Amino acid sequence: MASLPGSGQLPTSYDEAVNQHLKFYSRVTCVVAMVLVALGVGLDLAFYPEHVQPFAVARFLVIVLIGFTLWSYSTPVGARHIRQLTYFWIALPQLMIAWMVFYSDGEASIYFVGLTFAISGIGVFLPLSVREAVAFSGLTLVVYVMACLLRPGGVQQWPVFAGQLIFIAFYGVIAVTISIYSARWRTQAFTLQAEVQRQRNELLDINQALTEVKGQLIQREKMAAIGTLSAGLLHELNNPVNYSLMAINMGLSLPAAKADEMLNESLVDAKEGMERIQNIVSDLKTFAYQKPGQDTMRPFLMERALRSAQRLAGHELKGITVVTDLPEDTHVMGDEPALIGVLINLLSNAAHALQVAKRSDPRIDVRAVVRGDRLVFSLRDNGQGIAPNNLSRVFEPFFTTRDVGSGLGLGLSVSYGIVQRHGSTLTVQSEYGAWTEFRFDLVRPA
């Protein structure tokens, strides 16, 4: 009942469902009524050819009035009073037929059959209540009685008159019975549909939650893989790096290196390169996989985490000025490897936005301020910004504005989950074409 053709949306209450049902089927029944009234001209020609002209005028007036009612349904006033308008137009054919009975043969007129057809048709197609069905059937009986009694000469064949009344009353009983079962069916249908809608909403929520969990699991698998890689790199590279640094330091201490400026500069460059390798390995070590159940909420320096994130995202940050404004004490409580991942993601996204915007002065401002027992961290770039219609979707799993193959669109959704796990919320503000800023806060150690 509630999913009517053209409705497009499920009703929120039973009354709204009945109104939708009435609006749809009242339109359909209006059209059917106009067609049947027009086709009745053939009956006039067959049974009362002497009355064809006045009957045709009556039919034309009824068709016009029903058509006007149908048109009014599309207006604001008609939409608000659709039930009252329905009462109006369904009475028109009954009044017309009663007049034809009055004008022709009274109780002997074959047109009483049209009254029974109208009762049954209205009862089947329109969602009338029991009271409305009784009222409509009663109106039909009243107009038929008046048509027979008030005509010149009154009732001529009382047995026929009584039989026709009984016949009309039978159809009235049928219409009332149909209205009882229709109301029960509509109630059951709405209850069932409401339950289906509730379960559908629950499934959508579950699916959304599973999508988010899937994204987090993918990210955790990545972190675990990086942890395994970092452990292997640390083991394989640490000793040769230390040997190389020892050899370079020894070379720098030799008189030949001090005497040869070019050699000394080369050894210094080599030392800086080896120290950078040490830093990279050390940064990767922070991603080492932690066993489930292990306490990850530990104090650490946010400044140090930021430096690690900058080094790991260094390739994407080439040519971009990163300006930091941090307080002296940046100690916070949290899962350092996970938060480094958040910072890498934010820096990488900012770098991508700056590359797309092609700024002459690409810049990322990283700022942290202490507010009570929390450290508020913000990262702003002067890139292309986020379109207003995308701003509310940036944290959705698998949502991305990048080209196909350039990312799964999981970074920000996973970052949002990580920040949320730390008792905070990752928020975003942006001015399209100008800047974007992400912000979150972390609790400081007591």
Short mmCIF file of C-alpha atoms in Angstrom, two decimals:
data_model
loop_
_atom_site.label_atom_id
_atom_site.label_comp_id
_atom_site.label_asym_id
_atom_site.label_seq_id
_atom_site.Cartn_x
_atom_site.Cartn_y
_atom_site.Cartn_z
CA MET A 1 0.00 0.00 0.00
CA ALA A 2 2.70 2.47 0.96
CA SER A 3 4.92 1.79 -2.05
CA LEU A 4 2.50 3.23 -4.56
CA PRO A 5 3.56 3.94 -8.12
CA GLY A 6 5.06 7.37 -8.30
CA SER A 7 5.21 7.82 -4.52
CA GLY A 8 9.00 7.43 -4.47
CA GLN A 9 9.21 7.52 -0.71
CA LEU A 10 7.88 5.39 2.11
CA PRO A 11 5.33 7.04 4.44
CA THR A 12 6.33 7.75 8.02
CA SER A 13 2.92 7.07 9.59
CA TYR A 14 -0.24 5.08 8.93
CA ASP A 15 -2.28 8.23 8.29
CA GLU A 16 0.25 9.38 5.71
CA ALA A 17 0.11 5.95 4.06
CA VAL A 18 -3.71 6.13 3.82
CA ASN A 19 -3.50 9.64 2.37
CA GLN A 20 -0.98 8.50 -0.25
CA HIS A 21 -3.25 5.57 -1.11
CA LEU A 22 -6.29 7.84 -1.35
CA LYS A 23 -4.46 10.41 -3.47
CA PHE A 24 -3.25 7.85 -5.98
CA TYR A 25 -6.43 5.79 -6.35
CA SER A 26 -8.75 8.79 -6.21
CA ARG A 27 -6.98 10.12 -9.32
CA VAL A 28 -7.29 6.76 -11.06
CA THR A 29 -10.95 6.36 -10.09
CA CYS A 30 -11.71 9.90 -11.28
CA VAL A 31 -10.51 8.99 -14.75
CA VAL A 32 -12.43 5.68 -14.73
CA ALA A 33 -15.60 7.47 -13.58
CA MET A 34 -15.37 10.07 -16.35
CA VAL A 35 -14.88 7.35 -18.98
CA LEU A 36 -17.84 5.29 -17.71
CA VAL A 37 -20.10 8.34 -17.47
CA ALA A 38 -19.23 9.25 -21.06
CA LEU A 39 -19.77 5.68 -22.32
CA GLY A 40 -23.19 5.69 -20.65
CA VAL A 41 -24.49 7.62 -23.66
CA GLY A 42 -24.74 4.23 -25.36
CA LEU A 43 -27.11 3.04 -22.65
CA ASP A 44 -29.17 6.17 -23.08
CA LEU A 45 -29.51 5.44 -26.78
CA ALA A 46 -30.47 1.83 -26.09
CA PHE A 47 -32.97 2.28 -23.25
CA TYR A 48 -34.17 5.89 -23.37
CA PRO A 49 -33.59 7.36 -26.84
CA GLU A 50 -36.23 10.00 -26.12
CA HIS A 51 -34.13 11.35 -23.23
CA VAL A 52 -30.72 11.28 -24.92
CA GLN A 53 -30.29 15.06 -25.08
CA PRO A 54 -30.99 15.96 -21.40
CA PHE A 55 -29.09 12.89 -20.23
CA ALA A 56 -26.11 13.91 -22.39
CA VAL A 57 -26.12 17.39 -20.84
CA ALA A 58 -26.18 15.86 -17.33
CA ARG A 59 -23.32 13.52 -18.18
CA PHE A 60 -21.27 16.38 -19.62
CA LEU A 61 -21.73 18.48 -16.45
CA VAL A 62 -20.71 15.55 -14.22
CA ILE A 63 -17.62 14.86 -16.34
CA VAL A 64 -16.60 18.53 -16.14
CA LEU A 65 -17.05 18.63 -12.34
CA ILE A 66 -15.09 15.39 -11.84
CA GLY A 67 -12.37 16.68 -14.16
CA PHE A 68 -12.18 19.92 -12.21
CA THR A 69 -11.83 17.91 -8.99
CA LEU A 70 -9.04 15.83 -10.55
CA TRP A 71 -7.20 19.02 -11.56
CA SER A 72 -7.60 20.48 -8.06
CA TYR A 73 -5.61 17.56 -6.60
CA SER A 74 -2.47 19.10 -8.12
CA THR A 75 -3.01 22.40 -6.28
CA PRO A 76 -1.91 23.09 -2.68
CA VAL A 77 -5.54 23.58 -1.56
CA GLY A 78 -6.67 20.38 -3.25
CA ALA A 79 -3.77 18.40 -1.78
CA ARG A 80 -4.81 19.52 1.72
CA HIS A 81 -8.51 18.70 1.22
CA ILE A 82 -8.25 15.58 -0.92
CA ARG A 83 -10.60 13.53 1.28
CA GLN A 84 -13.36 16.17 1.21
CA LEU A 85 -12.98 16.55 -2.56
CA THR A 86 -13.25 12.77 -2.91
CA TYR A 87 -16.56 12.85 -1.00
CA PHE A 88 -17.74 15.52 -3.43
CA TRP A 89 -16.98 13.80 -6.71
CA ILE A 90 -18.09 10.26 -5.76
CA ALA A 91 -21.53 11.70 -4.93
CA LEU A 92 -21.87 13.25 -8.40
CA PRO A 93 -22.55 10.02 -10.39
CA GLN A 94 -25.06 8.90 -7.75
CA LEU A 95 -26.94 12.20 -7.96
CA MET A 96 -26.87 12.05 -11.76
CA ILE A 97 -28.22 8.50 -11.85
CA ALA A 98 -30.90 9.34 -9.27
CA TRP A 99 -32.00 12.25 -11.46
CA MET A 100 -32.15 9.95 -14.49
CA VAL A 101 -34.30 7.51 -12.48
CA PHE A 102 -36.56 10.42 -11.52
CA TYR A 103 -36.72 11.69 -15.12
CA SER A 104 -37.42 8.30 -16.70
CA ASP A 105 -39.34 5.37 -15.19
CA GLY A 106 -38.71 5.64 -11.44
CA GLU A 107 -38.54 2.24 -9.75
CA ALA A 108 -38.90 0.58 -13.16
CA SER A 109 -35.75 2.30 -14.52
CA ILE A 110 -32.83 0.05 -15.33
CA TYR A 111 -30.47 2.77 -14.17
CA PHE A 112 -30.72 1.66 -10.54
CA VAL A 113 -28.03 -0.86 -11.56
CA GLY A 114 -25.63 2.09 -12.00
CA LEU A 115 -26.09 2.94 -8.31
CA THR A 116 -25.00 -0.56 -7.28
CA PHE A 117 -22.00 -0.44 -9.61
CA ALA A 118 -20.92 2.88 -8.07
CA ILE A 119 -21.24 1.50 -4.52
CA SER A 120 -19.16 -1.59 -5.28
CA GLY A 121 -16.54 0.27 -7.36
CA ILE A 122 -15.97 3.00 -4.78
CA GLY A 123 -15.80 0.42 -1.97
CA VAL A 124 -13.16 -1.61 -3.81
CA PHE A 125 -10.87 1.14 -5.11
CA LEU A 126 -10.96 3.87 -2.45
CA PRO A 127 -9.70 3.45 1.14
CA LEU A 128 -13.02 4.31 2.80
CA SER A 129 -13.50 3.73 6.50
CA VAL A 130 -16.47 1.70 7.72
CA ARG A 131 -18.28 4.92 8.65
CA GLU A 132 -17.64 6.42 5.21
CA ALA A 133 -18.80 3.25 3.44
CA VAL A 134 -22.02 3.24 5.50
CA ALA A 135 -22.57 6.95 4.75
CA PHE A 136 -22.03 6.48 1.01
CA SER A 137 -24.37 3.49 0.89
CA GLY A 138 -26.95 5.39 2.92
CA LEU A 139 -26.71 8.39 0.58
CA THR A 140 -27.31 6.12 -2.39
CA LEU A 141 -30.44 4.64 -0.79
CA VAL A 142 -31.75 8.11 0.14
CA VAL A 143 -31.32 9.64 -3.33
CA TYR A 144 -32.92 6.55 -4.93
CA VAL A 145 -35.92 6.71 -2.59
CA MET A 146 -36.34 10.44 -3.23
CA ALA A 147 -36.06 9.96 -6.99
CA CYS A 148 -38.86 7.37 -6.93
CA LEU A 149 -41.15 9.11 -4.43
CA LEU A 150 -40.88 12.66 -5.76
CA ARG A 151 -41.40 11.92 -9.45
CA PRO A 152 -44.83 12.72 -10.92
CA GLY A 153 -47.20 9.96 -9.88
CA GLY A 154 -44.83 8.65 -7.19
CA VAL A 155 -44.13 4.94 -6.85
CA GLN A 156 -46.26 2.84 -9.19
CA GLN A 157 -44.90 -0.63 -8.45
CA TRP A 158 -44.19 -0.99 -4.74
CA PRO A 159 -42.93 -4.60 -4.90
CA VAL A 160 -40.42 -3.60 -7.57
CA PHE A 161 -39.45 -0.53 -5.54
CA ALA A 162 -38.92 -2.65 -2.41
CA GLY A 163 -36.88 -5.21 -4.36
CA GLN A 164 -34.63 -2.52 -5.83
CA LEU A 165 -34.03 -1.05 -2.36
CA ILE A 166 -33.08 -4.48 -1.03
CA PHE A 167 -30.77 -4.99 -4.00
CA ILE A 168 -29.02 -1.64 -3.38
CA ALA A 169 -28.80 -2.43 0.35
CA PHE A 170 -27.06 -5.74 -0.48
CA TYR A 171 -24.36 -3.84 -2.36
CA GLY A 172 -24.08 -1.42 0.57
CA VAL A 173 -23.41 -4.36 2.89
CA ILE A 174 -20.78 -5.64 0.47
CA ALA A 175 -19.10 -2.19 0.37
CA VAL A 176 -19.04 -1.98 4.18
CA THR A 177 -17.57 -5.49 4.42
CA ILE A 178 -14.90 -4.62 1.87
CA SER A 179 -14.01 -1.47 3.82
CA ILE A 180 -13.58 -3.51 7.02
CA TYR A 181 -11.17 -5.98 5.43
CA SER A 182 -9.41 -3.27 3.40
CA ALA A 183 -8.71 -1.27 6.55
CA ARG A 184 -7.35 -4.39 8.26
CA TRP A 185 -5.19 -5.19 5.22
CA ARG A 186 -3.85 -1.63 5.04
CA THR A 187 -2.95 -1.72 8.74
CA GLN A 188 -1.15 -5.05 8.39
CA ALA A 189 0.59 -3.93 5.20
CA PHE A 190 1.82 -0.72 6.82
CA THR A 191 3.03 -2.61 9.91
CA LEU A 192 4.90 -5.10 7.74
CA GLN A 193 6.38 -2.37 5.58
CA ALA A 194 7.47 -0.38 8.64
CA GLU A 195 9.21 -3.49 9.97
CA VAL A 196 10.90 -4.10 6.60
CA GLN A 197 12.03 -0.47 6.53
CA ARG A 198 13.40 -0.75 10.06
CA GLN A 199 15.35 -3.89 9.20
CA ARG A 200 16.57 -2.25 5.99
CA ASN A 201 17.89 0.72 7.97
CA GLU A 202 19.58 -1.64 10.41
CA LEU A 203 21.21 -3.50 7.52
CA LEU A 204 22.41 -0.22 6.02
CA ASP A 205 23.92 0.77 9.38
CA ILE A 206 25.55 -2.65 9.73
CA ASN A 207 26.88 -2.44 6.17
CA GLN A 208 28.29 1.03 6.87
CA ALA A 209 29.94 -0.24 10.05
CA LEU A 210 31.37 -3.27 8.21
CA THR A 211 32.72 -1.00 5.49
CA GLU A 212 34.47 1.13 8.09
CA VAL A 213 35.82 -1.97 9.86
CA LYS A 214 37.04 -3.31 6.51
CA GLY A 215 38.93 -0.08 5.89
CA GLN A 216 40.49 -0.22 9.35
CA LEU A 217 41.48 -3.87 8.87
CA ILE A 218 43.13 -3.04 5.54
CA GLN A 219 45.05 -0.25 7.22
CA ARG A 220 46.07 -2.53 10.09
CA GLU A 221 47.33 -5.10 7.60
CA LYS A 222 49.40 -2.37 5.96
CA MET A 223 50.78 -1.33 9.34
CA ALA A 224 51.59 -4.95 10.19
CA ALA A 225 53.39 -5.36 6.86
CA ILE A 226 55.38 -2.16 7.48
CA GLY A 227 56.18 -3.42 10.96
CA THR A 228 57.54 -6.68 9.59
CA LEU A 229 59.48 -4.80 6.93
CA SER A 230 60.88 -2.32 9.44
CA ALA A 231 62.05 -5.12 11.74
CA GLY A 232 63.85 -6.79 8.84
CA LEU A 233 65.34 -3.50 7.65
CA LEU A 234 66.53 -2.66 11.13
CA HIS A 235 68.22 -6.03 11.48
CA GLU A 236 69.73 -6.04 7.99
CA LEU A 237 70.77 -2.37 7.74
CA ASN A 238 71.73 -1.41 11.27
CA ASN A 239 75.09 -3.17 11.38
CA PRO A 240 76.34 -2.12 7.89
CA VAL A 241 75.18 1.45 8.54
CA ASN A 242 77.09 1.52 11.85
CA TYR A 243 80.20 0.05 10.17
CA SER A 244 79.94 2.66 7.41
CA LEU A 245 79.54 5.51 9.91
CA MET A 246 82.54 4.27 11.89
CA ALA A 247 84.60 4.13 8.68
CA ILE A 248 83.47 7.60 7.62
CA ASN A 249 84.24 9.07 11.05
CA MET A 250 87.65 7.44 10.95
CA GLY A 251 88.24 8.84 7.49
CA LEU A 252 87.26 12.33 8.64
CA SER A 253 89.83 12.12 11.44
CA LEU A 254 92.71 11.35 9.05
CA PRO A 255 95.11 14.21 8.12
CA ALA A 256 94.50 13.55 4.41
CA ALA A 257 90.77 14.28 4.78
CA LYS A 258 91.51 17.46 6.70
CA ALA A 259 93.99 18.54 4.09
CA ASP A 260 91.79 17.80 1.07
CA GLU A 261 88.68 20.03 1.15
CA MET A 262 86.86 18.09 -1.55
CA LEU A 263 87.49 14.74 0.16
CA ASN A 264 86.36 16.16 3.50
CA GLU A 265 83.15 17.51 1.94
CA SER A 266 82.46 14.17 0.27
CA LEU A 267 82.90 12.29 3.57
CA VAL A 268 80.59 14.75 5.34
CA ASP A 269 77.95 14.23 2.65
CA ALA A 270 78.32 10.47 2.96
CA LYS A 271 77.96 10.73 6.75
CA GLU A 272 74.77 12.80 6.39
CA GLY A 273 73.40 10.22 3.97
CA MET A 274 74.09 7.34 6.34
CA GLU A 275 72.55 9.25 9.23
CA ARG A 276 69.45 9.79 7.12
CA ILE A 277 69.26 6.05 6.51
CA GLN A 278 69.48 5.55 10.28
CA ASN A 279 66.61 7.99 10.80
CA ILE A 280 64.43 6.28 8.20
CA VAL A 281 64.99 2.88 9.74
CA SER A 282 64.28 4.33 13.17
CA ASP A 283 61.05 5.89 11.89
CA LEU A 284 59.94 2.64 10.31
CA LYS A 285 60.59 0.90 13.60
CA THR A 286 57.78 2.90 15.21
CA PHE A 287 55.35 1.01 12.96
CA ALA A 288 56.39 -2.36 14.39
CA TYR A 289 53.32 -4.52 14.88
CA GLN A 290 52.01 -4.65 18.42
CA LYS A 291 50.29 -7.76 19.72
CA PRO A 292 46.53 -7.61 20.34
CA GLY A 293 45.72 -6.53 23.87
CA GLN A 294 49.00 -4.70 24.28
CA ASP A 295 48.56 -1.27 25.86
CA THR A 296 49.13 1.32 23.12
CA MET A 297 48.26 4.45 25.11
CA ARG A 298 51.65 5.71 26.14
CA PRO A 299 53.14 9.19 26.52
CA PHE A 300 55.20 10.40 23.57
CA LEU A 301 56.35 13.65 21.98
CA MET A 302 54.03 14.86 19.24
CA GLU A 303 56.94 16.90 17.90
CA ARG A 304 58.97 13.75 17.39
CA ALA A 305 56.02 11.99 15.73
CA LEU A 306 55.63 14.95 13.37
CA ARG A 307 59.31 14.81 12.40
CA SER A 308 58.99 11.09 11.66
CA ALA A 309 55.90 11.69 9.55
CA GLN A 310 57.67 14.46 7.61
CA ARG A 311 60.62 12.23 6.87
CA LEU A 312 58.42 9.33 5.75
CA ALA A 313 56.35 11.63 3.54
CA GLY A 314 59.45 13.49 2.40
CA HIS A 315 59.18 12.42 -1.23
CA GLU A 316 55.67 13.94 -1.55
CA LEU A 317 56.67 17.08 0.36
CA LYS A 318 59.48 18.05 -2.02
CA GLY A 319 59.21 21.70 -2.96
CA ILE A 320 56.62 22.40 -0.24
CA THR A 321 57.36 24.64 2.73
CA VAL A 322 56.26 23.06 6.01
CA VAL A 323 56.00 25.65 8.81
CA THR A 324 55.60 24.34 12.35
CA ASP A 325 54.45 26.26 15.41
CA LEU A 326 54.58 23.98 18.44
CA PRO A 327 54.72 24.61 22.19
CA GLU A 328 57.77 23.62 24.20
CA ASP A 329 56.11 20.57 25.69
CA THR A 330 54.28 18.41 23.14
CA HIS A 331 53.85 15.30 25.31
CA VAL A 332 50.56 13.51 24.65
CA MET A 333 49.02 10.13 25.43
CA GLY A 334 48.29 7.78 22.56
CA ASP A 335 49.30 5.14 20.07
CA GLU A 336 52.36 6.78 18.50
CA PRO A 337 52.63 4.54 15.40
CA ALA A 338 48.94 4.95 14.59
CA LEU A 339 49.09 8.74 15.04
CA ILE A 340 52.21 8.95 12.87
CA GLY A 341 50.11 7.21 10.22
CA VAL A 342 47.43 9.89 10.65
CA LEU A 343 50.02 12.66 10.24
CA ILE A 344 51.51 10.99 7.15
CA ASN A 345 48.05 10.77 5.61
CA LEU A 346 47.25 14.43 6.36
CA LEU A 347 50.61 15.59 5.01
CA SER A 348 50.26 13.46 1.87
CA ASN A 349 46.73 14.75 1.20
CA ALA A 350 47.90 18.33 1.70
CA ALA A 351 50.82 17.75 -0.67
CA HIS A 352 48.49 16.31 -3.31
CA ALA A 353 46.13 19.30 -2.97
CA LEU A 354 49.08 21.68 -3.41
CA GLN A 355 50.29 19.81 -6.49
CA VAL A 356 46.84 20.06 -8.07
CA ALA A 357 46.51 23.75 -7.17
CA LYS A 358 50.00 24.50 -8.59
CA ARG A 359 50.65 27.29 -6.11
CA SER A 360 53.73 29.47 -6.57
CA ASP A 361 54.26 29.33 -2.78
CA PRO A 362 53.00 25.89 -1.67
CA ARG A 363 52.83 25.83 2.11
CA ILE A 364 51.63 23.63 4.95
CA ASP A 365 51.21 25.18 8.39
CA VAL A 366 51.34 22.77 11.33
CA ARG A 367 50.29 24.25 14.63
CA ALA A 368 49.66 22.93 18.14
CA VAL A 369 48.32 24.78 21.17
CA VAL A 370 47.75 23.65 24.74
CA ARG A 371 44.18 23.97 25.98
CA GLY A 372 43.69 22.67 29.48
CA ASP A 373 44.67 19.02 29.62
CA ARG A 374 44.67 18.60 25.83
CA LEU A 375 46.96 19.47 22.93
CA VAL A 376 45.03 20.84 19.93
CA PHE A 377 46.77 19.96 16.67
CA SER A 378 45.94 21.55 13.29
CA LEU A 379 47.34 21.18 9.79
CA ARG A 380 46.44 23.73 7.08
CA ASP A 381 47.49 23.90 3.43
CA ASN A 382 46.94 26.65 0.86
CA GLY A 383 45.92 24.17 -1.84
CA GLN A 384 42.78 23.86 -3.91
CA GLY A 385 40.39 23.37 -0.99
CA ILE A 386 37.45 20.97 -0.91
CA ALA A 387 34.28 21.49 -2.90
CA PRO A 388 31.27 22.23 -0.64
CA ASN A 389 29.35 19.18 -1.88
CA ASN A 390 32.32 16.93 -0.96
CA LEU A 391 33.11 18.48 2.43
CA SER A 392 30.66 16.26 4.32
CA ARG A 393 31.94 13.12 2.56
CA VAL A 394 35.71 13.32 3.02
CA PHE A 395 35.66 10.84 5.92
CA GLU A 396 33.48 8.28 4.11
CA PRO A 397 35.27 4.98 3.34
CA PHE A 398 36.30 4.64 -0.32
CA PHE A 399 35.42 8.26 -1.13
CA THR A 400 38.13 9.95 -3.16
CA THR A 401 38.41 12.71 -5.73
CA ARG A 402 41.70 11.38 -7.08
CA ASP A 403 42.03 9.55 -10.37
CA VAL A 404 41.30 5.83 -10.53
CA GLY A 405 44.29 3.89 -9.29
CA SER A 406 45.61 6.78 -7.18
CA GLY A 407 44.13 5.57 -3.92
CA LEU A 408 41.29 3.59 -2.35
CA GLY A 409 39.85 6.55 -0.44
CA LEU A 410 40.46 4.88 2.92
CA GLY A 411 43.13 7.16 4.40
CA LEU A 412 40.91 9.80 5.97
CA SER A 413 38.24 7.33 7.11
CA VAL A 414 40.88 5.20 8.87
CA SER A 415 42.50 8.34 10.31
CA TYR A 416 39.10 9.44 11.58
CA GLY A 417 38.69 6.08 13.34
CA ILE A 418 42.17 6.30 14.90
CA VAL A 419 41.55 9.82 16.23
CA GLN A 420 38.12 8.77 17.49
CA ARG A 421 39.74 5.86 19.33
CA HIS A 422 41.86 8.47 21.15
CA GLY A 423 38.76 10.21 22.48
CA SER A 424 38.77 13.01 19.93
CA THR A 425 37.27 13.90 16.55
CA LEU A 426 39.08 14.64 13.32
CA THR A 427 37.37 17.69 11.80
CA VAL A 428 37.85 19.53 8.53
CA GLN A 429 37.24 23.09 7.39
CA SER A 430 37.88 24.41 3.91
CA GLU A 431 37.40 27.33 1.59
CA TYR A 432 37.14 26.03 -1.93
CA GLY A 433 40.01 27.29 -4.04
CA ALA A 434 41.90 28.69 -1.04
CA TRP A 435 42.74 26.36 1.86
CA THR A 436 41.92 23.24 3.87
CA GLU A 437 42.50 22.64 7.58
CA PHE A 438 42.28 19.39 9.56
CA ARG A 439 42.17 19.48 13.35
CA PHE A 440 42.11 17.08 16.31
CA ASP A 441 43.22 17.10 19.93
CA LEU A 442 44.91 14.62 22.25
CA VAL A 443 45.00 14.29 26.00
CA ARG A 444 48.25 15.25 27.72
CA PRO A 445 49.89 13.10 30.40
CA ALA A 446 48.72 13.92 33.92
#
